[in-house]
Short mmCIF file of C-alpha atoms and ligand atoms in Angstrom, two decimals:
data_model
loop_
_atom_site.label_atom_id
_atom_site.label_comp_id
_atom_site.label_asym_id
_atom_site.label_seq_id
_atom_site.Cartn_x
_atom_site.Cartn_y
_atom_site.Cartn_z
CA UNK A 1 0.57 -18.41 -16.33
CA UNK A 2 -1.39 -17.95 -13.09
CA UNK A 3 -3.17 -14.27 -12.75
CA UNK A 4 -1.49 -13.84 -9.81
CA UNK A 5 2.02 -13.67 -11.09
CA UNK A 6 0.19 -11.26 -13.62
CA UNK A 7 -1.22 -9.08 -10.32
CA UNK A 8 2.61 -9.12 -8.99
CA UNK A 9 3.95 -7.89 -12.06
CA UNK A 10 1.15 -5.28 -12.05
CA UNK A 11 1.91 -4.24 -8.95
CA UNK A 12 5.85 -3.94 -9.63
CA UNK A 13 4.67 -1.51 -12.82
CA UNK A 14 1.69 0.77 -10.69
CA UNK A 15 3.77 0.88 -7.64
CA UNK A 16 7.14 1.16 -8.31
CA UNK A 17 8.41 1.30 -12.26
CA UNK A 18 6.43 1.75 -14.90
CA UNK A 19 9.42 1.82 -16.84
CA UNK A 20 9.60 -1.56 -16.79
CA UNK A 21 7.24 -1.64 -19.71
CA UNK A 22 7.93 1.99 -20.58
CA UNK A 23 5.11 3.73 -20.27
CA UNK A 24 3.85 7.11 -18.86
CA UNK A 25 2.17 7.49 -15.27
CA UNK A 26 0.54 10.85 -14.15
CA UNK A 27 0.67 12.29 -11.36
CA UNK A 28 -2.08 11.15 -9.35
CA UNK A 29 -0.63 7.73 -10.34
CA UNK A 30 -3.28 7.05 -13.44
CA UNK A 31 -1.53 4.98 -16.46
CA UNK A 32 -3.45 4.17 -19.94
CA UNK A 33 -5.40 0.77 -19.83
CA UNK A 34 -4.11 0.36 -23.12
CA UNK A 35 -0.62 0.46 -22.42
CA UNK A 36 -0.71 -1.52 -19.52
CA UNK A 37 -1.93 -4.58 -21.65
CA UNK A 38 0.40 -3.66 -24.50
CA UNK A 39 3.09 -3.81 -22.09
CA UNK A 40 2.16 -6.70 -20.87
CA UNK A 41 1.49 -8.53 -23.48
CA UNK A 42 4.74 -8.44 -24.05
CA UNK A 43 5.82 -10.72 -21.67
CA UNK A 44 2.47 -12.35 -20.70
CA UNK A 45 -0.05 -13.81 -22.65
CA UNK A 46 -2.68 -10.16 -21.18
CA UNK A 47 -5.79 -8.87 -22.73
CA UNK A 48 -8.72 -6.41 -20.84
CA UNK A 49 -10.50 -9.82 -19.76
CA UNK A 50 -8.03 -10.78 -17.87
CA UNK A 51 -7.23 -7.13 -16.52
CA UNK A 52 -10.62 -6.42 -15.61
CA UNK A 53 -10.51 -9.74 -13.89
CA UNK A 54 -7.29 -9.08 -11.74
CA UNK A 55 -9.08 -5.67 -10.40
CA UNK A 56 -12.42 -7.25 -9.70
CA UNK A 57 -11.19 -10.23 -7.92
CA UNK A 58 -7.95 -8.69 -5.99
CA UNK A 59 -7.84 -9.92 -2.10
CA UNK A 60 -7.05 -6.89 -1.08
CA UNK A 61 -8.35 -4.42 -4.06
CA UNK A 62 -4.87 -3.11 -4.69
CA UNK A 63 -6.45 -1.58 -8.45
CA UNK A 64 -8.46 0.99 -9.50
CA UNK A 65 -10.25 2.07 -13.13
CA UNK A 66 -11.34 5.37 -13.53
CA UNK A 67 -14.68 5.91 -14.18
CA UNK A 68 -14.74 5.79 -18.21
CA UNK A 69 -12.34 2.42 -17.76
CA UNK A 70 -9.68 4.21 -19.85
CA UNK A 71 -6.94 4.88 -16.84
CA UNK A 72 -6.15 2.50 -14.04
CA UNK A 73 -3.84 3.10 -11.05
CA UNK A 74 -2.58 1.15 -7.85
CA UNK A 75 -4.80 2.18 -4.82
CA UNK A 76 -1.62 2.42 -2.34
CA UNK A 77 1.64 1.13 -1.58
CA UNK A 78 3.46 3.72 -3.63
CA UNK A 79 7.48 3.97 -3.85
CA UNK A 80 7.08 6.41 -6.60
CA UNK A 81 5.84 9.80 -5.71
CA UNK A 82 2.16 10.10 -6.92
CA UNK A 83 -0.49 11.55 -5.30
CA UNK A 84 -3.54 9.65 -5.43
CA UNK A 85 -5.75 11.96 -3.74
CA UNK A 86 -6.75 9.86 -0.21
CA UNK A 87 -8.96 12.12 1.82
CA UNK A 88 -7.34 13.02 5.23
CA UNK A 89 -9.35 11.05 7.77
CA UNK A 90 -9.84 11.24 11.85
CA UNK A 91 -7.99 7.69 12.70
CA UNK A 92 -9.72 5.47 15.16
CA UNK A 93 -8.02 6.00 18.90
CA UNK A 94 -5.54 2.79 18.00
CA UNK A 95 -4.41 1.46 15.14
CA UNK A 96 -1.56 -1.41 14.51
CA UNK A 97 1.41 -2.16 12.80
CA UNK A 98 2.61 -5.87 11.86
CA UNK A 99 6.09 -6.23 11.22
CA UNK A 100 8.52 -8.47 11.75
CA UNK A 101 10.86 -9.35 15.59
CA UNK A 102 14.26 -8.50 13.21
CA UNK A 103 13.40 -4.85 12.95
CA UNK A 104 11.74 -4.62 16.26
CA UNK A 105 15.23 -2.75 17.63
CA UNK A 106 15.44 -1.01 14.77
CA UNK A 107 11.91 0.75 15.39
CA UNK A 108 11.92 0.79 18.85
CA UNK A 109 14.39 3.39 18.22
CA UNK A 110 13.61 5.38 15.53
CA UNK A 111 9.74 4.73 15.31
CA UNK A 112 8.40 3.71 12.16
CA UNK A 113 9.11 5.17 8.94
CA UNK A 114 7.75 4.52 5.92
CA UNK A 115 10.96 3.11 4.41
CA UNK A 116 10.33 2.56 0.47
CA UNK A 117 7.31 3.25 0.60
CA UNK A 118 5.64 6.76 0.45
CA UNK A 119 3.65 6.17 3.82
CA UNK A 120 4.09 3.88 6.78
CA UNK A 121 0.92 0.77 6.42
CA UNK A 122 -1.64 0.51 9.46
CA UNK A 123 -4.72 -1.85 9.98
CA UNK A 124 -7.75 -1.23 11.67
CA UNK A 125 -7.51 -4.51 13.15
CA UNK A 126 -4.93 -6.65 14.43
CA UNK A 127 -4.99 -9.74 12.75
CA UNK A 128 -4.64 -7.71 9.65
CA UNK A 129 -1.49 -6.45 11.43
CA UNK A 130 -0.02 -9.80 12.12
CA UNK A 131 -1.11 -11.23 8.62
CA UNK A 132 1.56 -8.48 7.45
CA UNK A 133 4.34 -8.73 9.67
CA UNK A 134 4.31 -12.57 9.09
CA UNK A 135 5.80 -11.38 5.92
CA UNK A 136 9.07 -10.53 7.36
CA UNK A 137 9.46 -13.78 9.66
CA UNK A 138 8.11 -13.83 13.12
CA UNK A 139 5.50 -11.01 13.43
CA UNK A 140 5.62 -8.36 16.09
CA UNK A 141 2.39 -5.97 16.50
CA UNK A 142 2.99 -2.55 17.42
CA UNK A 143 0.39 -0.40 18.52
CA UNK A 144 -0.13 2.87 17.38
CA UNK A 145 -2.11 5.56 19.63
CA UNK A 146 -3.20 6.95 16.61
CA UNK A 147 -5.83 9.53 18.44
CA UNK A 148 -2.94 11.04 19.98
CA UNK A 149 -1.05 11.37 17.25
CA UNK A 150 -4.06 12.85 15.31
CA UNK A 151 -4.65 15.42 18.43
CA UNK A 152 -0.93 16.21 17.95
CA UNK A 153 -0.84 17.40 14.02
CA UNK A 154 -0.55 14.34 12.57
CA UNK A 155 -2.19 13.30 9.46
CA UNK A 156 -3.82 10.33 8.49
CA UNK A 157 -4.93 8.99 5.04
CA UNK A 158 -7.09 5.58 4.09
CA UNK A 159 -6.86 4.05 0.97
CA UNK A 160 -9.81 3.25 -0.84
CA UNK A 161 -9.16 -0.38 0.06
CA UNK A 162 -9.19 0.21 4.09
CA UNK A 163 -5.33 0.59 4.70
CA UNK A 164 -4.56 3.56 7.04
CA UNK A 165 -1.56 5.40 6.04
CA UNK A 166 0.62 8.39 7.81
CA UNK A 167 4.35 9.70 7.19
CA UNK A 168 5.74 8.49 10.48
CA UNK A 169 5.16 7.44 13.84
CA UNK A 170 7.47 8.47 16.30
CA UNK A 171 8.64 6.12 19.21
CA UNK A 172 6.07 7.81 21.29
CA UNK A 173 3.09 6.75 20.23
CA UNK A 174 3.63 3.17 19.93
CA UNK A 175 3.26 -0.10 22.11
CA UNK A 176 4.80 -3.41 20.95
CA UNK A 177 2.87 -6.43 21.64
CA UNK A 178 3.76 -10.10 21.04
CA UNK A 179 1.44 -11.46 17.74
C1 LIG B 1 9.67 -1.85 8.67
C2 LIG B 1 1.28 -5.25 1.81
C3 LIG B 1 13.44 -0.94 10.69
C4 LIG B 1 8.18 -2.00 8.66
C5 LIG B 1 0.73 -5.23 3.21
C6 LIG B 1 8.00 -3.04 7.58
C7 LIG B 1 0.81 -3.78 3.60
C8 LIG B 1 11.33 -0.52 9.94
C9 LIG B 1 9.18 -2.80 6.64
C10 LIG B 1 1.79 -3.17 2.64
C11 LIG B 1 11.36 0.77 10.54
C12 LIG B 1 8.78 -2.22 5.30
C13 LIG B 1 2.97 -2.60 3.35
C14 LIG B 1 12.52 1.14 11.24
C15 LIG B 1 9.45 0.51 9.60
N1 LIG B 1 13.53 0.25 11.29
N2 LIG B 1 12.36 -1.36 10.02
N3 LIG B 1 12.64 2.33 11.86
N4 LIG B 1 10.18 1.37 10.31
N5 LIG B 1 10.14 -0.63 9.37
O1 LIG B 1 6.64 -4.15 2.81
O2 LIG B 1 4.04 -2.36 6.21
O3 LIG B 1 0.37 -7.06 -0.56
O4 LIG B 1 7.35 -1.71 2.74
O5 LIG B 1 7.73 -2.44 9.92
O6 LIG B 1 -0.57 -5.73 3.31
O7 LIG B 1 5.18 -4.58 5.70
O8 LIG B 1 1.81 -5.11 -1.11
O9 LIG B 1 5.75 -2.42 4.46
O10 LIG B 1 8.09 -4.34 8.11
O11 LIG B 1 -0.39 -3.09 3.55
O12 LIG B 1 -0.68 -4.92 -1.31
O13 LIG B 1 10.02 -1.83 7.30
O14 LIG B 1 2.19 -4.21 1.77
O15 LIG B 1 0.28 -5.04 0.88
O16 LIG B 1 8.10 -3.25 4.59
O17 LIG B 1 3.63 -3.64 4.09
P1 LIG B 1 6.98 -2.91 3.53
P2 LIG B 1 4.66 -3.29 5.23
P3 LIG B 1 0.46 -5.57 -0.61
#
């Protein structure tokens, strides 16, 4: 059983159903360590080794403890309401979008929207950006004049890991490219 599956499954749980393993999450997204590795355990071989492993060597630091090491929540990527209190930020002038040519259409219409997740995902950079949209097929970068937005009443979040998050971005504001 690699740690990655482990991750994915931990993911699935902090992101999207905890009742999976039926246990509580808080509001601002927190769940007991202990129950995480109860639940688990029960369908991996899981102890706090191997937890505090997953968090400290995660490629893109997708986990978080709390400071005592007694809670642990999913930095972003949300489908679940939870607040997880990311400080509103100024946005660089441009930031990007990866996503793939089959919902190019789709978004060139309505803009982007977040779609299951709570916010819509934006790099800093663009190869970060076409890293992600090569997870839908061919990639297509979008960029987003994210300055103007900002000037214009739109909010912007980062994650404690470096993603950029906001609501929406209307048509507007954004500039496909070829990846
Ligand atoms: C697309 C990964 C049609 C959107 C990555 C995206 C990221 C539309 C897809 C994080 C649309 C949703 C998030 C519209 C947006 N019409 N399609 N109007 N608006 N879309 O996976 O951004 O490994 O929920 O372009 O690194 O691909 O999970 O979002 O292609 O940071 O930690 O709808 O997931 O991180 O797909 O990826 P996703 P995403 P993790």
């Amino acid at each position: 059983m690699s740690l990655t599956e482990i991750s994915k499954y931990m993911s699935l749980i902090l992101r999207h159903k905890p009742e999976v393993i039926g246990i509580h999450m808080d509001e601002h997204g927190w769940v007991e360590v202990k129950n995480l590795i109860e639940g688990i355990s029960k369908t991996y071989p899981f102890d706090l080794a191997m937890l505090e492993e997953i968090v400290a060597t995660d490629n893109k630091q997708r986990y978080s403890f709390s400071e005592d090491h007694l809670l642990i929540r999913a930095n972003q990527g949300h489908s679940i309401p939870v607040d997880v209190e990311l400080p509103e930020v100024t946005p660089p002038e441009i930031l990007y979008h990866g996503t793939g040519e089959k919902f190019a259409a789709s978004i060139d219409q309505a803009g982007l929207l977040p779609k299951s997740r709570l916010y819509v995902h934006l790099s800093g950079d663009r190869e970060t950006a076409v890293n992600v949209g090569q997870r839908h097929g061919k990639p297509v970068v979008y960029l987003v004049k994210s300055g103007e937005m900002h000037c214009d009443g739109y909010r912007f979040y980062r994650s404690v890991n470096g993603v950029w998050l906001t609501k929406e971005v209307p048509v507007k504001y954004l500039m496909k490219q070829e990846a």
